[in-house]
Short mmCIF file of C-alpha atoms and ligand atoms in Angstrom, two decimals:
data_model
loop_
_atom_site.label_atom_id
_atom_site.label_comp_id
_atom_site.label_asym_id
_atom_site.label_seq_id
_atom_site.Cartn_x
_atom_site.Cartn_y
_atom_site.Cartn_z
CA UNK D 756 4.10 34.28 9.56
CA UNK D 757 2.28 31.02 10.61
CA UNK D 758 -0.22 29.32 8.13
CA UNK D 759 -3.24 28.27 9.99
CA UNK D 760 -4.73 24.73 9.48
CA UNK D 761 -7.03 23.52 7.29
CA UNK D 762 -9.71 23.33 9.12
CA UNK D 763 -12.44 20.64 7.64
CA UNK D 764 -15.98 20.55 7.74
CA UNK D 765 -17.22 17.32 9.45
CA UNK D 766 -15.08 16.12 12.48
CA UNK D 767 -13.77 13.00 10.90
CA UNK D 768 -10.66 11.33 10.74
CA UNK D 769 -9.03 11.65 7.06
CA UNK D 770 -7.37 8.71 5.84
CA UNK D 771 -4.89 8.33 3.24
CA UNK D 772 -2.91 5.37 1.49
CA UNK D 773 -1.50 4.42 -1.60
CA UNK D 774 -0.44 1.39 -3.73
CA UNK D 775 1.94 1.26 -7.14
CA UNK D 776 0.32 0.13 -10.30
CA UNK D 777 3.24 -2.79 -10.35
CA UNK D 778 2.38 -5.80 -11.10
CA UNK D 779 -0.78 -7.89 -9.52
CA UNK D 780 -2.28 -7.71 -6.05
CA UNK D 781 -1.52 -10.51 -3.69
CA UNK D 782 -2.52 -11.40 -0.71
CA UNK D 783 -0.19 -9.65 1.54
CA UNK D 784 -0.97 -6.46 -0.31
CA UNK D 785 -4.68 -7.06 0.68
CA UNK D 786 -4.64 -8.28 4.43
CA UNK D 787 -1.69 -5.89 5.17
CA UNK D 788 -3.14 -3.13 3.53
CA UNK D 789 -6.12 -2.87 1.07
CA UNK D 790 -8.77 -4.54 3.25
CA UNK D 791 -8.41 -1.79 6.08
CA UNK D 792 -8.71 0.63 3.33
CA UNK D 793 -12.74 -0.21 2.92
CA UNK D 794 -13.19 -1.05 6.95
CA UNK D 795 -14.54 2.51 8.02
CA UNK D 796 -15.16 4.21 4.64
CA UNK D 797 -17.94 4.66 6.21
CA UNK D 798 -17.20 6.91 8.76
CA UNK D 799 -13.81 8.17 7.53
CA UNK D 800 -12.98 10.36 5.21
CA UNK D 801 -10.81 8.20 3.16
CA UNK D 802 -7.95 8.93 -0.04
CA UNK D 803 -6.29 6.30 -1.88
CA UNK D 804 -4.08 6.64 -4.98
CA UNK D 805 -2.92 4.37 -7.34
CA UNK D 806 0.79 5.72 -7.15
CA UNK D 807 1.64 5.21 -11.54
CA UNK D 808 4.63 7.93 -10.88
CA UNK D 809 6.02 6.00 -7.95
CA UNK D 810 6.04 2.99 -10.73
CA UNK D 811 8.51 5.13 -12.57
CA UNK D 812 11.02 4.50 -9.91
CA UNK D 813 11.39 1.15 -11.93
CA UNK D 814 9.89 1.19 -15.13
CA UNK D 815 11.66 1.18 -18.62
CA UNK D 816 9.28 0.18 -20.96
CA UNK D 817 6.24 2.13 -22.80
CA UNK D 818 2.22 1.33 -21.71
CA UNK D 819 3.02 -0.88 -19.26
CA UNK D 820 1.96 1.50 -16.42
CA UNK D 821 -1.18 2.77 -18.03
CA UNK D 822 -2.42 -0.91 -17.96
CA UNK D 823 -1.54 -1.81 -14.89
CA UNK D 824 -3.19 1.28 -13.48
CA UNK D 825 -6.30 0.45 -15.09
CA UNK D 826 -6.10 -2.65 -13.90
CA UNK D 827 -5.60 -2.07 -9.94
CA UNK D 828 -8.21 0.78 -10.01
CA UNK D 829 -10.66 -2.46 -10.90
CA UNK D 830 -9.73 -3.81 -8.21
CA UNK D 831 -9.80 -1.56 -5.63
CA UNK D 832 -13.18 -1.24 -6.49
CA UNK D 833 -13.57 -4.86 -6.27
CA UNK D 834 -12.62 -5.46 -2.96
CA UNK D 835 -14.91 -2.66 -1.83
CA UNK D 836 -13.96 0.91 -2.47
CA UNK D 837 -17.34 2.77 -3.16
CA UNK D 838 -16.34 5.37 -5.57
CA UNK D 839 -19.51 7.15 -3.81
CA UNK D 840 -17.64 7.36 -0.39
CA UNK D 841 -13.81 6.45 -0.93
CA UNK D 842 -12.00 9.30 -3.37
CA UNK D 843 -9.83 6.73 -5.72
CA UNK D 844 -7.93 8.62 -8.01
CA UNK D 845 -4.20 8.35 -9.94
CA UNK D 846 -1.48 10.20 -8.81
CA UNK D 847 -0.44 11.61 -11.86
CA UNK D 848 -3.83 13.21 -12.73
CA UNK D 849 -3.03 15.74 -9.35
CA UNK D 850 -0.14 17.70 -10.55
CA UNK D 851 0.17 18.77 -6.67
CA UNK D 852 2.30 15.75 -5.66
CA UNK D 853 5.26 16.15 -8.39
CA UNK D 854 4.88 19.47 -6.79
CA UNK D 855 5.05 19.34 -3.40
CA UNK D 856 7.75 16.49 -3.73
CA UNK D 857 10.40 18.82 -4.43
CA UNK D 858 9.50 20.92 -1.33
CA UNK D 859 9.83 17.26 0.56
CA UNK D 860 13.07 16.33 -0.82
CA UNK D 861 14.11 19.75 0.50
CA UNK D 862 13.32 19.12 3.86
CA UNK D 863 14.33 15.17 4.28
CA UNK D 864 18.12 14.64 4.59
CA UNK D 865 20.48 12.85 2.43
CA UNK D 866 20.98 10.86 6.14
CA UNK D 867 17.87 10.04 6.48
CA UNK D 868 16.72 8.56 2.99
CA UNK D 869 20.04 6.62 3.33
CA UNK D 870 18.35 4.68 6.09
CA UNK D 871 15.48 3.19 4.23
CA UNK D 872 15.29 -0.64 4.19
CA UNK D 873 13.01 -0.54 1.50
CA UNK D 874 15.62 1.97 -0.53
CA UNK D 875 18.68 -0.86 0.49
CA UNK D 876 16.86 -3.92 -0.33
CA UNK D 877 15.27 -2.40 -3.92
CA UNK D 878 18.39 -1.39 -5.08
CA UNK D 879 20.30 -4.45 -3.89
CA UNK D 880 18.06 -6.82 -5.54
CA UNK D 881 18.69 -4.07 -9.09
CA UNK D 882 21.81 -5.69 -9.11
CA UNK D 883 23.31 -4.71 -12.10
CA UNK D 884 20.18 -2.84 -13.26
CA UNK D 885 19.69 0.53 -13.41
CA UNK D 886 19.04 2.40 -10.09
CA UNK D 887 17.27 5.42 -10.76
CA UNK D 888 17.50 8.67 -8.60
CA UNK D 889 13.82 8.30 -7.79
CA UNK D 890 14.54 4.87 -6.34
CA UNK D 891 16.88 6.92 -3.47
CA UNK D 892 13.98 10.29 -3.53
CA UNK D 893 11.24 8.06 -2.83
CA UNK D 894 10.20 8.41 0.37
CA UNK D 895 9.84 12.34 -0.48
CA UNK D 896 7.07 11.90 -3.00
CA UNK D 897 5.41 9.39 -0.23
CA UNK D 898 5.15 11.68 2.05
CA UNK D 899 4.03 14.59 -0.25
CA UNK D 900 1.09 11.61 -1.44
CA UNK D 901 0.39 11.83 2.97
CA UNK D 902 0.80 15.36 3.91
CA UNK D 903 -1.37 17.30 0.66
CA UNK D 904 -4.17 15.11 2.30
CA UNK D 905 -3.74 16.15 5.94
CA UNK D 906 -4.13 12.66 6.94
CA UNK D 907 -4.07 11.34 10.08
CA UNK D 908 -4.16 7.73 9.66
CA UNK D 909 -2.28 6.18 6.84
CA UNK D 910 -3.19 2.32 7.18
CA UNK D 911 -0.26 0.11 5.67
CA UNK D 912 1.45 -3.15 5.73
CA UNK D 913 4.81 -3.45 8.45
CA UNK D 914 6.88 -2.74 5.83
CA UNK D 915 6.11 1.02 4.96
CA UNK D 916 5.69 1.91 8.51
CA UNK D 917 9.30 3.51 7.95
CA UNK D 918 8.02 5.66 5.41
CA UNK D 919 5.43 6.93 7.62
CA UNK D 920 7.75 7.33 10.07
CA UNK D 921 10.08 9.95 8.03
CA UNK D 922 6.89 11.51 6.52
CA UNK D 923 6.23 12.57 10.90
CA UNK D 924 9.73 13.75 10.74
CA UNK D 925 9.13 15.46 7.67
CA UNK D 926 6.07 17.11 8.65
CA UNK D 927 7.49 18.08 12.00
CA UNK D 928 10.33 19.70 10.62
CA UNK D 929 8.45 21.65 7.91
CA UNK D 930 5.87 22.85 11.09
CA UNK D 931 9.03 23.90 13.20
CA UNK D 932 10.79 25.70 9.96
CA UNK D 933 7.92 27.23 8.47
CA UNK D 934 4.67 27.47 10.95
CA UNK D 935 2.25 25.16 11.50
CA UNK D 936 1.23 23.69 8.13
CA UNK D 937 0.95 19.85 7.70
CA UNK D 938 -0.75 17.38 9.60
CA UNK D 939 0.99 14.35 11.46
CA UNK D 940 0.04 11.49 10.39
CA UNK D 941 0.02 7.96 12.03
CA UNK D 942 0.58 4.51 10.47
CA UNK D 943 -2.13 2.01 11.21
CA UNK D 944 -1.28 -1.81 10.42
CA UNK D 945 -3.75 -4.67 11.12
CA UNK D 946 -2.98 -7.13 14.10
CA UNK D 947 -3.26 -9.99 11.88
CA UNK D 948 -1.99 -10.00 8.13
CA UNK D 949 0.60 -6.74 8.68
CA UNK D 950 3.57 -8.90 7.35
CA UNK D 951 2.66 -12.32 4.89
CA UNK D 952 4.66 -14.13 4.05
CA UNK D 953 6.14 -15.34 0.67
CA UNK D 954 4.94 -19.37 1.23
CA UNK D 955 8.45 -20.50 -0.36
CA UNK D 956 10.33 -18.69 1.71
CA UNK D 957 8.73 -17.45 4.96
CA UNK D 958 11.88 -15.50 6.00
CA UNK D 959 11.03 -12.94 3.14
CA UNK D 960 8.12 -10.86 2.90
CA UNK D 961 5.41 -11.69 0.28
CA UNK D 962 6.38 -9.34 -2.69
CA UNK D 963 5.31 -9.02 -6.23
CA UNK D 964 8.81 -8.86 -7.30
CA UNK D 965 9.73 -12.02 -5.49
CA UNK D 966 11.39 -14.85 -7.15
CA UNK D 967 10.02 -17.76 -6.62
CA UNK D 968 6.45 -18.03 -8.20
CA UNK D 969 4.99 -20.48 -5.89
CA UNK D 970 5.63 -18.04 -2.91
CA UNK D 971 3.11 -15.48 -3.86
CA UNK D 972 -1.10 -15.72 -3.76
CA UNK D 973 -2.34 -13.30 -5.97
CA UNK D 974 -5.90 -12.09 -5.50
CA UNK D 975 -6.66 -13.14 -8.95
CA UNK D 976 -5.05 -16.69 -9.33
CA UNK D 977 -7.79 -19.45 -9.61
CA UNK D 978 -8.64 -21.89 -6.51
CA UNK D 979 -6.49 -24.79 -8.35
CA UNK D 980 -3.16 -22.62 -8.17
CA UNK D 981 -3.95 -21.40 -4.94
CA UNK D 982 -4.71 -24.80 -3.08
CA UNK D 983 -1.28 -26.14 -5.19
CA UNK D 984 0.83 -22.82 -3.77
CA UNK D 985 -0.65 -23.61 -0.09
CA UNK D 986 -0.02 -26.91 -0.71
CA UNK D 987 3.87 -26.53 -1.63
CA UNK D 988 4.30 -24.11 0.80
CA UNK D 989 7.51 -24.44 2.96
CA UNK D 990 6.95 -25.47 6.35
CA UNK D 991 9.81 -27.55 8.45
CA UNK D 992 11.59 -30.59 9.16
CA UNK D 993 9.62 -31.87 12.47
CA UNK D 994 5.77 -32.52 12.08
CA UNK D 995 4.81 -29.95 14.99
CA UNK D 996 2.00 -27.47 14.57
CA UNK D 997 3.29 -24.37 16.91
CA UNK D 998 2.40 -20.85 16.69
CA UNK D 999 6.25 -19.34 16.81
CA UNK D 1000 7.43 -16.78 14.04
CA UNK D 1001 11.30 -17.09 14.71
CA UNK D 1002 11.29 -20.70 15.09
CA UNK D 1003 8.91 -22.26 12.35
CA UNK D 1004 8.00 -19.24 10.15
CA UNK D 1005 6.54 -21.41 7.75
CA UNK D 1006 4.13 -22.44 10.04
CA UNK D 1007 3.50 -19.43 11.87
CA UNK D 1008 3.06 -17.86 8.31
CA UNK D 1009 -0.26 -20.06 7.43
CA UNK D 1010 -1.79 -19.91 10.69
CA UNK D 1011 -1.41 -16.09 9.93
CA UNK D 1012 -3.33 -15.90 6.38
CA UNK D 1013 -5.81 -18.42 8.47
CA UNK D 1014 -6.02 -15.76 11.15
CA UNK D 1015 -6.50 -13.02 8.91
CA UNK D 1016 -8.77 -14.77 6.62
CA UNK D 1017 -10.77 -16.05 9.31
CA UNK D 1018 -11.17 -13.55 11.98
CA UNK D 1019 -9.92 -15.92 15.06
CA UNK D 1020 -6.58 -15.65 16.28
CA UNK D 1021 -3.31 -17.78 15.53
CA UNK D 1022 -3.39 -19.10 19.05
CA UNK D 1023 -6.95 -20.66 18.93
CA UNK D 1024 -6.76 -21.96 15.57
CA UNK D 1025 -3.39 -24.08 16.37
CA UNK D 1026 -5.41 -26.25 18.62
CA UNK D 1027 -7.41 -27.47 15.83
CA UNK D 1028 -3.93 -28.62 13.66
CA UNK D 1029 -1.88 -31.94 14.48
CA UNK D 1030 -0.72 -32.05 10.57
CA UNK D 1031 0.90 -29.80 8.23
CA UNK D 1032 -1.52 -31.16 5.16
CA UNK D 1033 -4.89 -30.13 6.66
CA UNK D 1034 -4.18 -26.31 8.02
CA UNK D 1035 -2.45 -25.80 4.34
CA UNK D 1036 -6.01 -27.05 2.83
CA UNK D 1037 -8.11 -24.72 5.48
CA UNK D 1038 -5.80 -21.85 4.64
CA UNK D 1039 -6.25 -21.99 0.88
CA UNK D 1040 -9.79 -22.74 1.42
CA UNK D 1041 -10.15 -19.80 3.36
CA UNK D 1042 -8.26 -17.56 0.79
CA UNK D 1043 -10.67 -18.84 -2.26
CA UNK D 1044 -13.69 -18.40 -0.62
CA UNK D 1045 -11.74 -14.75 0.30
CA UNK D 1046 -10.99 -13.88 -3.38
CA UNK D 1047 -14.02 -15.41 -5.05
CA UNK D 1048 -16.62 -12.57 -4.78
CA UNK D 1049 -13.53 -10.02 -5.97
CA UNK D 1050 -12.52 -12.26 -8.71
CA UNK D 1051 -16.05 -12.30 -10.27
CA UNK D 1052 -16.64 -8.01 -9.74
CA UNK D 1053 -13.35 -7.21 -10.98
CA UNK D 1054 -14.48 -9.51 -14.45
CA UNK D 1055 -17.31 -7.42 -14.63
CA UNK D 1056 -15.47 -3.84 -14.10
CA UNK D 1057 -12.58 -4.56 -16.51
CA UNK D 1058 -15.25 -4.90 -18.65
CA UNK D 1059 -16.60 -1.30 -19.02
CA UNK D 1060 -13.32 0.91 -19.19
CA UNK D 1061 -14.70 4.19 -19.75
CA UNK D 1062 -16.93 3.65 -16.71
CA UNK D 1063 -13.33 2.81 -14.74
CA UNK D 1064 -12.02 6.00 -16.61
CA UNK D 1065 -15.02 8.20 -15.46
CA UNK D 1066 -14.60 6.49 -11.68
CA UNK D 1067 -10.91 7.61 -11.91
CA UNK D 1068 -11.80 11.44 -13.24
CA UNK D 1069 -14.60 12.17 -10.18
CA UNK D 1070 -11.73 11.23 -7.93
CA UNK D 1071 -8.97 12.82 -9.85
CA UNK D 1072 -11.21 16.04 -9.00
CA UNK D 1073 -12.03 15.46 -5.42
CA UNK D 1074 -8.20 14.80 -4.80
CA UNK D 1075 -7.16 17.91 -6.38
CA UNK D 1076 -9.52 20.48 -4.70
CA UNK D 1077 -8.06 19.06 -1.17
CA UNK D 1078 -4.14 19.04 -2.86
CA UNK D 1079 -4.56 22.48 -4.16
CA UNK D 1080 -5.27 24.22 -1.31
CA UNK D 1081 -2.69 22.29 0.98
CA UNK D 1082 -0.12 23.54 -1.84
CA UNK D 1083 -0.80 26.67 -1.85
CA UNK D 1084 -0.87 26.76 1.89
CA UNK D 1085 2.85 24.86 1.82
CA UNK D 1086 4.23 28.00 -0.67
CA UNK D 1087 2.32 30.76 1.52
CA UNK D 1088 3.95 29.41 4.54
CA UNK D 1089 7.83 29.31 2.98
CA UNK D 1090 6.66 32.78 1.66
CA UNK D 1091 7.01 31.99 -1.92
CA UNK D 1092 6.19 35.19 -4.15
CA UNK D 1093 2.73 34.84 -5.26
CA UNK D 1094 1.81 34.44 -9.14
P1 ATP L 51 6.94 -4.80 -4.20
O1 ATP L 51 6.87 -6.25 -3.98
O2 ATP L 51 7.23 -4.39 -5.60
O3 ATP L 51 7.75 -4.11 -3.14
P2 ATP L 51 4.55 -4.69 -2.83
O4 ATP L 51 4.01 -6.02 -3.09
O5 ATP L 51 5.23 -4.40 -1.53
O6 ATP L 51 5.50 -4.28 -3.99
P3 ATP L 51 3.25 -2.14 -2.77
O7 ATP L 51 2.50 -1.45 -3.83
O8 ATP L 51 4.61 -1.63 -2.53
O9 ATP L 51 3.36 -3.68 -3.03
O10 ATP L 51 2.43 -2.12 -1.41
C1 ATP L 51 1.06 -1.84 -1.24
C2 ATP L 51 0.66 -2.09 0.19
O11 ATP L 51 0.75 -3.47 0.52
C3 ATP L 51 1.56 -1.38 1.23
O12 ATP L 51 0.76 -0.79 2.22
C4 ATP L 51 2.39 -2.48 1.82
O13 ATP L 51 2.72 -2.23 3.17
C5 ATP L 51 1.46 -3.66 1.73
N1 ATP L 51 2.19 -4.92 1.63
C6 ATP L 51 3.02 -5.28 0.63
N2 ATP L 51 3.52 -6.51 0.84
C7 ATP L 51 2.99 -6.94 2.02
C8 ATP L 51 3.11 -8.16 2.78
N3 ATP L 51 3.86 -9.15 2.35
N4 ATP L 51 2.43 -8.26 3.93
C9 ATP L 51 1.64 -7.25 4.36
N5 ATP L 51 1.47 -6.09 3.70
C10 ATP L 51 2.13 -5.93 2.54
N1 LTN L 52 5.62 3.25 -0.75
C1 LTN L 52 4.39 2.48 -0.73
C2 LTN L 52 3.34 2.99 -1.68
C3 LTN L 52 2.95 4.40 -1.34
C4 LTN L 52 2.18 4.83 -0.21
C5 LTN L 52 2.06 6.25 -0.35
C6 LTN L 52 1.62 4.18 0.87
C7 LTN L 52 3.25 5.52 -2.06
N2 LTN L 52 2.71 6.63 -1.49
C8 LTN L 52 1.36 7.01 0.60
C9 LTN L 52 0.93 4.94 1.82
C10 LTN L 52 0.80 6.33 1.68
C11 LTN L 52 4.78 1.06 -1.08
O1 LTN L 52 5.80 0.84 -1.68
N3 LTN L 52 3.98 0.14 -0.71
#
């Protein structure tokens, strides 16, 4: 038997992403990912979770999720998420994607989670830390998070474009087993900002796990720390100001974040640049006059947590009357015996 479509009421496009409650937000998190999250809110029909049991993956220790969770659903508002429009809510409050994980990780191949960059460089970096199962699984949950939305676009930084790309193969696999059941979604990235940068070491993505300190901007460090970290930034050896990713990636990497921050593109702005010293001083300027407004909201918010906590609930229940009805749909089209 073939389960029919949802079929939804207005005509728009549904959007879905996520981010883990890890750490702070930087700036690659927010010009690869977050700030096309609020663009066309609007006019989209737009999920995005704050992904606490994706955290688990990699967390050992008690309350530290809760508190980052708390803390990243502040700022999501911050940047620009209008509860009113945007449906914000935490993963773990909709039962649906523990659920419909399973019936992923039955229908993605060992193969093909063996193939994840993000799975080979997490776990090499673990070391001699503990890799947990849900480290390897990953990529099932993440595309349970996509498909209980039927979303179409899922806008993300370069780096989980893989993930989008198994969640198709998922989806299309599922359809072809079962009957049609699960949209296909697409991965949107921005054309300036989809891959910054860590600033010590512009070979390396910016990451909140990274190393070296200086390397990442976080949304919430003050202007001094952020003109010092543009200011340190790695660049190279000869004094030439060239847009060219392979050969100066330091370079490249700031006139990026300028791009980005500024709305014109790499190739324009290199005209303006004989010097190292003066683009790293427009690029931080750019980035604090970027994170200012944010900085000052998200203040406010974190100041009235059982307003954040009542934001989170209205979105915990939007999220779930959409996830129930796509689970149910997934176990009517295996042909699971009802209840
Ligand atoms: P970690 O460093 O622990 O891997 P992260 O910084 O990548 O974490 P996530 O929660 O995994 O953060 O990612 C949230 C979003 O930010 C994703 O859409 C991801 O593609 C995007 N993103 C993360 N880092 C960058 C970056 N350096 N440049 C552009 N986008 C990024
Ligand atoms: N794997 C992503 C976070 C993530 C996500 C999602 C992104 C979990 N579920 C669904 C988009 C859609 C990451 O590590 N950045």
């Amino acid at each position: 038997m073939t389960a029919l479509l949802r079929v939804t009421s207005e005509d728009v496009a549904r959007v879905l992403s996520c981010i883990q409650p890890t750490g702070s937000v930087h700036l690659g998190n927010y010009l690869g990912a977050l700030r096309n999250w609020v663009t066309g809110q609007h006019d989209k029909d737009v999920f995005h979770g704050i992904v606490d049991l994706h955290a688990l993956t990699t967390t050992t220790e008690p309350r530290v999720v809760g508190q980052a969770t708390i803390e990243l659903a502040a700022m999501l508002f911050s940047i620009g998420l209008d509860p009113e429009v945007a449906t914000v809510f935490v993963q773990s409050h909709v039962p649906e994607h523990s659920q419909l994980g399973w019936v992923m990780e039955c229908t993605v191949s060992f193969g093909e989670l063996s193939r994840m960059t993000q799975f080979k460089d997490k776990s090499a970096k673990r070391e001699a830390e503990f890799v947990s199962a849900g480290l390897f699984t990953y990529p099932a949950l993440q595309a349970a998070d996509i498909l209980l939305y039927d979303a179409n676009e899922v806008p993300v930084g370069d780096d989980q474009r893989q993930h989008v790309e198994i969640t198709r193969d998922i989806a299309l696999r599922f359809n072809h087993r079962f009957g049609e059941t699960f949209v296909v979604p697409e991965a949107v990235t921005p054309a300036a900002g989809a891959r910054v940068m860590d600033l010590q070491d512009p070979t390396s993505k910016m990451s909140k796990s990274t190393e070296t300190e200086n390397g990442c901007v976080y949304l919430l460090d003050d202007p001094a720390s952020i003109v010092k970290k543009f200011r340190r930034a790695v660049t190279d050896s000869d004094a030439d100001v060239r847009y060219d990713p392979k050969a100066k990636p330091g370079v490249s990497n700031l006139l990026d974040i300028l791009s980005a921050a500024t709305g014109s593109a790499p190739s324009a702005l290199v005209e303006h640049y004989s010097q190292y010293g003066p683009l790293k001083q427009d690029a931080a300027d750019a980035v604090i006059a970027l994170v200012e407004p944010i900085q000052q909201r998200y203040h406010e918010l974190m100041a009235d947590r059982g307003e954040l906590e009542r934001l989170l609930r209205v979105g915990a229940d939007r999220a779930r009357s959409v996830a129930t009805a796509t689970l149910r749909r997934t176990y009517d089209a295996i042909g699971l015996l009802p209840c």
